[in-house]
CSV table of C-alpha atoms in Angstrom, one decimal:
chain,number,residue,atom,x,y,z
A,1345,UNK,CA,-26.8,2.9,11.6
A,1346,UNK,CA,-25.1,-0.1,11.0
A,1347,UNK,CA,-21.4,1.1,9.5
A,1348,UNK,CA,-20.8,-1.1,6.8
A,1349,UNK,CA,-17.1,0.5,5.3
A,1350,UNK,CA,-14.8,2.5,7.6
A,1351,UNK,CA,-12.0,4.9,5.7
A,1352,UNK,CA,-9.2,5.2,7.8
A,1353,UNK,CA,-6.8,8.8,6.6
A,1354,UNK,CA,-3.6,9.2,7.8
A,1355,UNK,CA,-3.1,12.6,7.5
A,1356,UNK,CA,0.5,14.6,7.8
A,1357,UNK,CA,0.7,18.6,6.5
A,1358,UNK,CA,-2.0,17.8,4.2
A,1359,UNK,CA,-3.5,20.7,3.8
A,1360,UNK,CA,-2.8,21.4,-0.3
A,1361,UNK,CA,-5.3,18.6,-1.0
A,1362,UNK,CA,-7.3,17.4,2.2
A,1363,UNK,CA,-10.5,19.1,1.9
A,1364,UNK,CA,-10.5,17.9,-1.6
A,1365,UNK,CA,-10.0,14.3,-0.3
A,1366,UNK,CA,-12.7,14.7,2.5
A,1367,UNK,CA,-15.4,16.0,0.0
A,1368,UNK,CA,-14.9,13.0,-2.3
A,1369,UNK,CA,-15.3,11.0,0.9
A,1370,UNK,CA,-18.3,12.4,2.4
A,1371,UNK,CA,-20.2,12.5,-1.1
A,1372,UNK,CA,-20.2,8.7,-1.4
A,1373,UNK,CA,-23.3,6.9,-2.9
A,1374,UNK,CA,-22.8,4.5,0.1
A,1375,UNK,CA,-23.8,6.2,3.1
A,1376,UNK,CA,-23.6,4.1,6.2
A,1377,UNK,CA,-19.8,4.9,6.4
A,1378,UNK,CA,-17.7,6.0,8.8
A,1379,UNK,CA,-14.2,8.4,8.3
A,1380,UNK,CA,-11.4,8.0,10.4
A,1381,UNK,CA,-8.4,11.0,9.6
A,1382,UNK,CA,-5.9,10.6,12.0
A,1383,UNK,CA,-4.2,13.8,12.0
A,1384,UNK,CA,-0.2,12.6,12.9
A,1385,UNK,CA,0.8,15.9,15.0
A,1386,UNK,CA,0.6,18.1,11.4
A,1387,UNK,CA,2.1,21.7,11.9
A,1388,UNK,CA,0.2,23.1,9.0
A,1389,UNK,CA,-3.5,24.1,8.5
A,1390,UNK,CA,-4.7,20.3,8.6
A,1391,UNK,CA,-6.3,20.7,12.1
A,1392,UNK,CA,-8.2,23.7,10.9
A,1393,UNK,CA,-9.6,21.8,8.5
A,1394,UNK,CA,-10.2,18.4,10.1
A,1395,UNK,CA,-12.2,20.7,12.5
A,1396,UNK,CA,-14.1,22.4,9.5
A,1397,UNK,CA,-14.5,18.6,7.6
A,1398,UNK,CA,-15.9,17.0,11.3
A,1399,UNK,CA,-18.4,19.9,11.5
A,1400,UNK,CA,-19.9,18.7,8.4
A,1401,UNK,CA,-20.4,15.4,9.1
A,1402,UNK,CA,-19.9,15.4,13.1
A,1403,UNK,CA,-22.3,11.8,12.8
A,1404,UNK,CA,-19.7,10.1,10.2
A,1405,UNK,CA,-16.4,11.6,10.6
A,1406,UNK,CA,-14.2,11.3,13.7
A,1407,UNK,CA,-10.6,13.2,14.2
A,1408,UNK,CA,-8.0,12.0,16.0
A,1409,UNK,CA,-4.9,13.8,17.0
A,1410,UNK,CA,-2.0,12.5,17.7
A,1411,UNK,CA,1.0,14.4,20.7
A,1412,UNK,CA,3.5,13.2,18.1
A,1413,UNK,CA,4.5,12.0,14.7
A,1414,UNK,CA,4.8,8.2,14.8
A,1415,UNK,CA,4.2,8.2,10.8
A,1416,UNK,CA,1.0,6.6,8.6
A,1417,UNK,CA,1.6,3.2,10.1
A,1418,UNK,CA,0.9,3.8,13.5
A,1419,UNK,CA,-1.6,6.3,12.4
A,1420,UNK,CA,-3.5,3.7,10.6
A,1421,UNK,CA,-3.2,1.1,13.3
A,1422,UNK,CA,-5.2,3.5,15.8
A,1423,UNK,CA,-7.6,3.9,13.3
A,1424,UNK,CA,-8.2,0.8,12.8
A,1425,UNK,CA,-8.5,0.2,16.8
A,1426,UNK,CA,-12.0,2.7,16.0
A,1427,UNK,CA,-13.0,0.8,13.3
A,1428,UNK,CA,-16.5,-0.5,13.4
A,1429,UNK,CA,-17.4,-1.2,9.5
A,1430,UNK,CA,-18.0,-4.8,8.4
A,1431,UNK,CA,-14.6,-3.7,5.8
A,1432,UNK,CA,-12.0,-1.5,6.2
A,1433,UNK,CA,-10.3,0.8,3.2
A,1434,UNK,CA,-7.4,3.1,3.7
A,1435,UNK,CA,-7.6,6.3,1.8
A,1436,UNK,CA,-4.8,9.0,1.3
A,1437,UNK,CA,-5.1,12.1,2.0
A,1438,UNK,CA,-4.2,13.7,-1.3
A,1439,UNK,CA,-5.9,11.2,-3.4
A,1440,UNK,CA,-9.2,11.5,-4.9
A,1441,UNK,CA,-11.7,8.6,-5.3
A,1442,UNK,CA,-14.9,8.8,-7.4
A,1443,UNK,CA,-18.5,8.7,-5.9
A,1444,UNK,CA,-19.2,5.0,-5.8
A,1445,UNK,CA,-16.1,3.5,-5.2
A,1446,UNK,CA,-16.7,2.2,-1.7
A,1447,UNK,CA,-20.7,0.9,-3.0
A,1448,UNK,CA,-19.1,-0.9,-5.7
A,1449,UNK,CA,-16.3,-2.4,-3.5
A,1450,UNK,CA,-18.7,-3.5,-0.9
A,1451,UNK,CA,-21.2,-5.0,-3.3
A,1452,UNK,CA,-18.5,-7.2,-4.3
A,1453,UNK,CA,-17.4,-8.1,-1.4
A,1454,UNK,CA,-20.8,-8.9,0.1
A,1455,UNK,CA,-21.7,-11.0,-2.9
A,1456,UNK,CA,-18.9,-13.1,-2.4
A,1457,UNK,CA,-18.1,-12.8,0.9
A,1458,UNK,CA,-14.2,-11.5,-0.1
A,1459,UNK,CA,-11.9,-11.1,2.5
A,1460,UNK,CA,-10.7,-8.5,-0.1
A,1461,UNK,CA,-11.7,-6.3,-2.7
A,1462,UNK,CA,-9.7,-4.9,-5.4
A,1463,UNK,CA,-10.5,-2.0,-7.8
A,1464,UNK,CA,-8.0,-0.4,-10.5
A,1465,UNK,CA,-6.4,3.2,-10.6
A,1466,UNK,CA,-5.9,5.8,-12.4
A,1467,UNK,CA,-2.1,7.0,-11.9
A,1468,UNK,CA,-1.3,10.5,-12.5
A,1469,UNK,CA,2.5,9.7,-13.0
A,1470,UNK,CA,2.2,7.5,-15.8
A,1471,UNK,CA,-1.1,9.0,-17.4
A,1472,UNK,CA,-3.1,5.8,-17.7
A,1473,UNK,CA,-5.6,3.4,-16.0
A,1474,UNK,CA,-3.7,0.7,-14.0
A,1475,UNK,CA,-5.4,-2.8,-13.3
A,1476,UNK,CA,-2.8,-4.8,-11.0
A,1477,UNK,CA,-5.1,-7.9,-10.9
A,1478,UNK,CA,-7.3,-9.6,-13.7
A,1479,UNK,CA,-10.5,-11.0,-13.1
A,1480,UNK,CA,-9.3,-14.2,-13.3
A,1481,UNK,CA,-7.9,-14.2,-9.4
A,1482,UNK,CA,-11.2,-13.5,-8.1
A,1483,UNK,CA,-12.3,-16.4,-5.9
A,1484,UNK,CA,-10.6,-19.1,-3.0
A,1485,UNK,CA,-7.0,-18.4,-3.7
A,1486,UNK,CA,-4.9,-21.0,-5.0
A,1487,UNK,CA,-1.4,-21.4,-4.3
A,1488,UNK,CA,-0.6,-20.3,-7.9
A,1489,UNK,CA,-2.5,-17.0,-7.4
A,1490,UNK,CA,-1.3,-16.3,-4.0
A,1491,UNK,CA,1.8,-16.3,-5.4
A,1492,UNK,CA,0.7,-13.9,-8.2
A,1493,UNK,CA,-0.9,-11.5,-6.0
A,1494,UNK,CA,2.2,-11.3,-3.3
A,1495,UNK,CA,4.4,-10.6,-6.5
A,1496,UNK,CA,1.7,-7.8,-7.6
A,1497,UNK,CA,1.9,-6.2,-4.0
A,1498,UNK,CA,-0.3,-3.5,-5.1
A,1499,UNK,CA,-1.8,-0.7,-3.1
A,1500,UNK,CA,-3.6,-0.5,0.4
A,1501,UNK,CA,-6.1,2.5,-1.4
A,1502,UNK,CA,-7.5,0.2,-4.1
A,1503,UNK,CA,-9.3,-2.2,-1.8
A,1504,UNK,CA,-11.7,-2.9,1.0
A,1505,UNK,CA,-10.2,-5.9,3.7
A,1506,UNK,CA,-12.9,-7.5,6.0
A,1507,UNK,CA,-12.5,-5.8,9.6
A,1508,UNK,CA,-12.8,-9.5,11.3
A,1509,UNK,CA,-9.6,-10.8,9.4
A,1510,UNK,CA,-7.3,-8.0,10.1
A,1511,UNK,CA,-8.3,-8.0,13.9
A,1512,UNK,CA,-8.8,-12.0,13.9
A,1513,UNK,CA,-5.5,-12.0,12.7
A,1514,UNK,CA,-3.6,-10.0,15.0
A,1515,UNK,CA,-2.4,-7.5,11.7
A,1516,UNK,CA,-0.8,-4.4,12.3
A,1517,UNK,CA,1.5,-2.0,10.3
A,1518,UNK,CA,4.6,-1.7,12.1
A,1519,UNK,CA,5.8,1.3,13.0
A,1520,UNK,CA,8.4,4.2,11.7
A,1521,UNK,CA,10.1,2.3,8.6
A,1522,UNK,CA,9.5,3.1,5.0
A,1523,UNK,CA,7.2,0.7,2.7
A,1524,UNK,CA,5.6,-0.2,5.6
A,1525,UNK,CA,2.2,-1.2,3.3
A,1526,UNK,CA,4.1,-3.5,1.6
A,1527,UNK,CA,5.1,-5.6,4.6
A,1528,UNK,CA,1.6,-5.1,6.0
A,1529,UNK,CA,-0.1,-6.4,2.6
A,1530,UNK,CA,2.7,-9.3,2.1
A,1531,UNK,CA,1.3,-10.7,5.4
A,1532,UNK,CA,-2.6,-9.7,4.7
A,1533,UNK,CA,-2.0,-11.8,2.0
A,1534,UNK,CA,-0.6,-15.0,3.5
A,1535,UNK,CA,-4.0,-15.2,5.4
A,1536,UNK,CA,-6.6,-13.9,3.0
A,1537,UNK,CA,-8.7,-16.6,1.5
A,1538,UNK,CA,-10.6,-15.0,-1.1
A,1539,UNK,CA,-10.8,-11.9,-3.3
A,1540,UNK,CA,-13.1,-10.0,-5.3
A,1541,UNK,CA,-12.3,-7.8,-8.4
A,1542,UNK,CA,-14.1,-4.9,-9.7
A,1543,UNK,CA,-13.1,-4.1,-13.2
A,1544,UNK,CA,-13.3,-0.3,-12.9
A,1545,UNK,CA,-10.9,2.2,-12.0
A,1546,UNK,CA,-12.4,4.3,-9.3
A,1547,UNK,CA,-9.4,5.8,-7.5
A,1548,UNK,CA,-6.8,8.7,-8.9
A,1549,UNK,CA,-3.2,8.4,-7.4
A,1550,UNK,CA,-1.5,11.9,-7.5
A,1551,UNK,CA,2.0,12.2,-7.9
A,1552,UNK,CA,2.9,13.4,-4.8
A,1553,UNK,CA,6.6,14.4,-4.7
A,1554,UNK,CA,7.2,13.2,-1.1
A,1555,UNK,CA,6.0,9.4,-1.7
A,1556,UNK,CA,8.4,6.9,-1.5
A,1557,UNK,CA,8.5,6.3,-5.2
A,1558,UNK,CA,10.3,9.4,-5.5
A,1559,UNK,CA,12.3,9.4,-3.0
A,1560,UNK,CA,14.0,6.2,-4.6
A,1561,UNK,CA,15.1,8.4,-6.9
A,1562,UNK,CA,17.9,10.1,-4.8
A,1563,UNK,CA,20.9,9.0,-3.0
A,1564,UNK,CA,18.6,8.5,0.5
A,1565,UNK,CA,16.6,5.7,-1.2
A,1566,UNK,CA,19.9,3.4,-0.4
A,1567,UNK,CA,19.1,4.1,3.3
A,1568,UNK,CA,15.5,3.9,3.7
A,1569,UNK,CA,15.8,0.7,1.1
A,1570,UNK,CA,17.8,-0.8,4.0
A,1571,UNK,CA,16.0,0.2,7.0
A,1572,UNK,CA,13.0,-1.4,4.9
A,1573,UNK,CA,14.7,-4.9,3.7
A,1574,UNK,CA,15.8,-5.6,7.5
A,1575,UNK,CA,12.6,-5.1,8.8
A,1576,UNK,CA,10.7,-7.0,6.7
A,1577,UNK,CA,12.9,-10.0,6.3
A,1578,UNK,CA,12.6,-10.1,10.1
A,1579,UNK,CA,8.5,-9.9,9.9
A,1580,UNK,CA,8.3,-12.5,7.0
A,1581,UNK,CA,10.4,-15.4,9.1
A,1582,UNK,CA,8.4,-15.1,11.6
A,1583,UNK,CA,5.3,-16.0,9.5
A,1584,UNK,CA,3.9,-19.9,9.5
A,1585,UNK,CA,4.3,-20.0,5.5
A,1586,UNK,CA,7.8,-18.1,5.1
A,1587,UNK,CA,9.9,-21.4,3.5
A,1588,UNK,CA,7.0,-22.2,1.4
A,1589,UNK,CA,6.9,-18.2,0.3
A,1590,UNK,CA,10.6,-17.3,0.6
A,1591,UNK,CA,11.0,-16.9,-2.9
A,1592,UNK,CA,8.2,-14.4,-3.4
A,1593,UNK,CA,9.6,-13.0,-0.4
A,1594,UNK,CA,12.8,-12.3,-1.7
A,1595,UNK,CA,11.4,-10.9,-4.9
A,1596,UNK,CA,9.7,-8.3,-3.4
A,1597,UNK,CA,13.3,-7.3,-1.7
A,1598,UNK,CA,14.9,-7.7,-5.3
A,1599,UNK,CA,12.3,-5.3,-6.9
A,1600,UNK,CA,12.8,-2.5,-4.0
A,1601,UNK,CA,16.4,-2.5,-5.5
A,1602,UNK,CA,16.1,-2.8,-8.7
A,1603,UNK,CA,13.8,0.3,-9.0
A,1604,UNK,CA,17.0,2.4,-7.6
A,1605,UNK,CA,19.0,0.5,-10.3
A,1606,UNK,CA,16.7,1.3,-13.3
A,1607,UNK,CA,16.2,5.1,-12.1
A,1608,UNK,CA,19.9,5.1,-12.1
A,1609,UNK,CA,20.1,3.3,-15.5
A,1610,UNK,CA,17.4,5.7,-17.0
A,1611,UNK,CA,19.5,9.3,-15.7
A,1612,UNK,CA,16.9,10.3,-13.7
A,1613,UNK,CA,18.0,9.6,-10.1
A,1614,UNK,CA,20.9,11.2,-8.1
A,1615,UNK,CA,22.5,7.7,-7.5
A,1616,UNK,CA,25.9,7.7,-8.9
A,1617,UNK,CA,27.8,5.1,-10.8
A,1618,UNK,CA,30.0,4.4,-7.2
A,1619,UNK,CA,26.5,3.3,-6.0
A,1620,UNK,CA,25.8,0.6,-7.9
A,1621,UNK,CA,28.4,-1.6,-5.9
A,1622,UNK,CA,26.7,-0.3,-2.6
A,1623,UNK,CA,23.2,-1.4,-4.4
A,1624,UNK,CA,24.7,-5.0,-5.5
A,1625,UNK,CA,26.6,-5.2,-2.1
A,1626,UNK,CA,23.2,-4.3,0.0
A,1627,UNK,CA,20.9,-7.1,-2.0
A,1628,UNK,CA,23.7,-9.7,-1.4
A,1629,UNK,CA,23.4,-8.8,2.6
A,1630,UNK,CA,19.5,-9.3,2.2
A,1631,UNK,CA,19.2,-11.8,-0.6
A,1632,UNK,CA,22.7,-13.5,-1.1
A,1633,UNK,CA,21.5,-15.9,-4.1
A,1634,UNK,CA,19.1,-13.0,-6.0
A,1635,UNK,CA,20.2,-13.5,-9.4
A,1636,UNK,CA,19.0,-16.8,-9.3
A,1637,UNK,CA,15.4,-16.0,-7.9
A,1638,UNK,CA,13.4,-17.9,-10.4
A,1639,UNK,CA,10.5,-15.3,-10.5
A,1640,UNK,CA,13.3,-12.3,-11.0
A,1641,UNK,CA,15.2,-14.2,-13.3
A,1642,UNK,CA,12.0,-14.8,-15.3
A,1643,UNK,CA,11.1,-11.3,-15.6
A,1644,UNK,CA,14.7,-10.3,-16.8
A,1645,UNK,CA,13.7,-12.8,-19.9
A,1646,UNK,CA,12.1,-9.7,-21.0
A,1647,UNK,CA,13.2,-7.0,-19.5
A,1648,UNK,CA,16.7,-5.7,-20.8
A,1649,UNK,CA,17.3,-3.4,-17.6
A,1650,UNK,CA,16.4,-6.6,-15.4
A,1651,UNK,CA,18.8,-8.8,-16.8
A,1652,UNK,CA,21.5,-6.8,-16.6
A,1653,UNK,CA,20.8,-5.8,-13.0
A,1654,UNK,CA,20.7,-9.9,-12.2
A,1655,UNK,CA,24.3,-10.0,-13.8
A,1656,UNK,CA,25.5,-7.7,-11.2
């Protein structure tokens, strides 16, 4: 059987919602699949149940195990080292998708040829159906929309990528640092040439409490924020396109920031009034001219919180 998606699953002490996630996956409509959980040296019950999900699909699913915990970036880049599909989609392990996300995602992308697919969300958080990209990006991507989708970022679970350009183009996640999706899609998307939309939302995000977006809510946020802005500045200037894309560049920097700020602004983060100058001194270090990034600036047009945070 010819594997035309492969799901790659980090999984870490999964085991509230894993077999949950797994059934959802091995019910798809599209059945020449392949599942990839790559179980990251869990100490709960997730090996039991890896074991239990492999026996039920022992000619689709394949466990790997790792001696240590190296964290979902390196945990996706060996699963994509097994990856046979034609595309590639990144699942989490507490998620839950419907039944013909990954048919829908493919059709797409085969009808076009996309060297990515996008589908919308449904996020448990905020209660609603999320979209990130309108129909109107789907095609050969322009400057203007490149530009459009970097500033988006969006999520690796709401799309398919063609195998041949991540491995054609040398991508990998790197390793132990926090948001390290977001530096893996920034440069997926400085190579990507064309993308497919399917106006549906097919995936549900849970609110997991140990996600980053959370974590930005207390005072270690202003650490992991760092450890995340020094990495990927260093990744993006070694990319071919950085002066051309500097500014989007920097406004993804300014946006990991400002979300401390505005849960600080709102009351409900731990950050302290003190550590507003430590935010403002921190995005000076990374982005010295920020509140004069033309995309930031014209956000904070309408966006009280934002231009007040630029006045910093």
């Amino acid at each position: 059987m010819s594997c035309k998606v492969s799901v790659i699953i980090p999984v870490y002490n999964a085991k509230k919602y894993l077999k949950e996630t797994a059934e959802a996956l091995l019910s798809q409509s599209l059945k020449e699949m392949e599942f990839i959980f790559v179980d990251d040296c869990s100490t709960d019950n997730s090996a039991n149940i890896l074991y239990e999900i492999e026996k039920a699909d022992p000619e689709r699913v394949m466990i790997i195990r790792l001696n240590e915990n190296q964290g979902p970036g390196m945990a996706r880049n060996i699963g994509i080292q097994y990856a046979s599909g034609e595309y590639i989609g990144f699942t989490d392990s507490d998620d839950l998708i419907k039944k013909d996300i990954y048919e829908k995602l493919y059709k797409k992308a085969i009808l076009g040829n996309y060297d990515i697919v996008e589908c919308g969300y449904y996020s448990e958080r905020k209660k609603s159906e999320m979209m990130l990209w309108s129909s109107e990006l789907e095609g050969e991507i322009t400057l203007e929309n490149r530009v459009k989708i970097m500033m988006s970022c969006g999520f690796l679970w709401s799309k398919i990528i063609k195998r041949d350009l991540i491995i054609n183009s040398n991508l990998e996640f790197i390793g132990r640092i926090p948001l390290e999706d977001v530096d893996f899609l920034t440069r997926l998307y400085l190579r990507a040439q064309s993308i497919g939309i399917v106006n549906e939302c097919l995936y549900y995000y849970r609110n997991n409490e140990d996600s980053f977006s959370n974590k930005k809510k207390n005072k270690s946020s202003i650490a992991v924020s760092s450890i995340f802005s020094e990495k990927y500045i260093e990744n993006m200037k070694k990319e071919p396109l950085y002066d051309i894309f500097k500014p989007v560049i920097e406004y993804v920097i300014i946006g990991v920031w400002f979300d401390i700020y505005k849960n600080y602004i709102k009351g409900n983060s731990s950050v302290d009034k003190k550590d507003v100058k430590v935010i403002q001194n921190k995005l000076k270090q990374y982005v010295p001219d920020f509140h004069q990034n033309i995309f930031f600036v014209e956000k904070a047009k309408k966006d009280e919180i934002k231009s007040e945070f630029i006045k910093l």
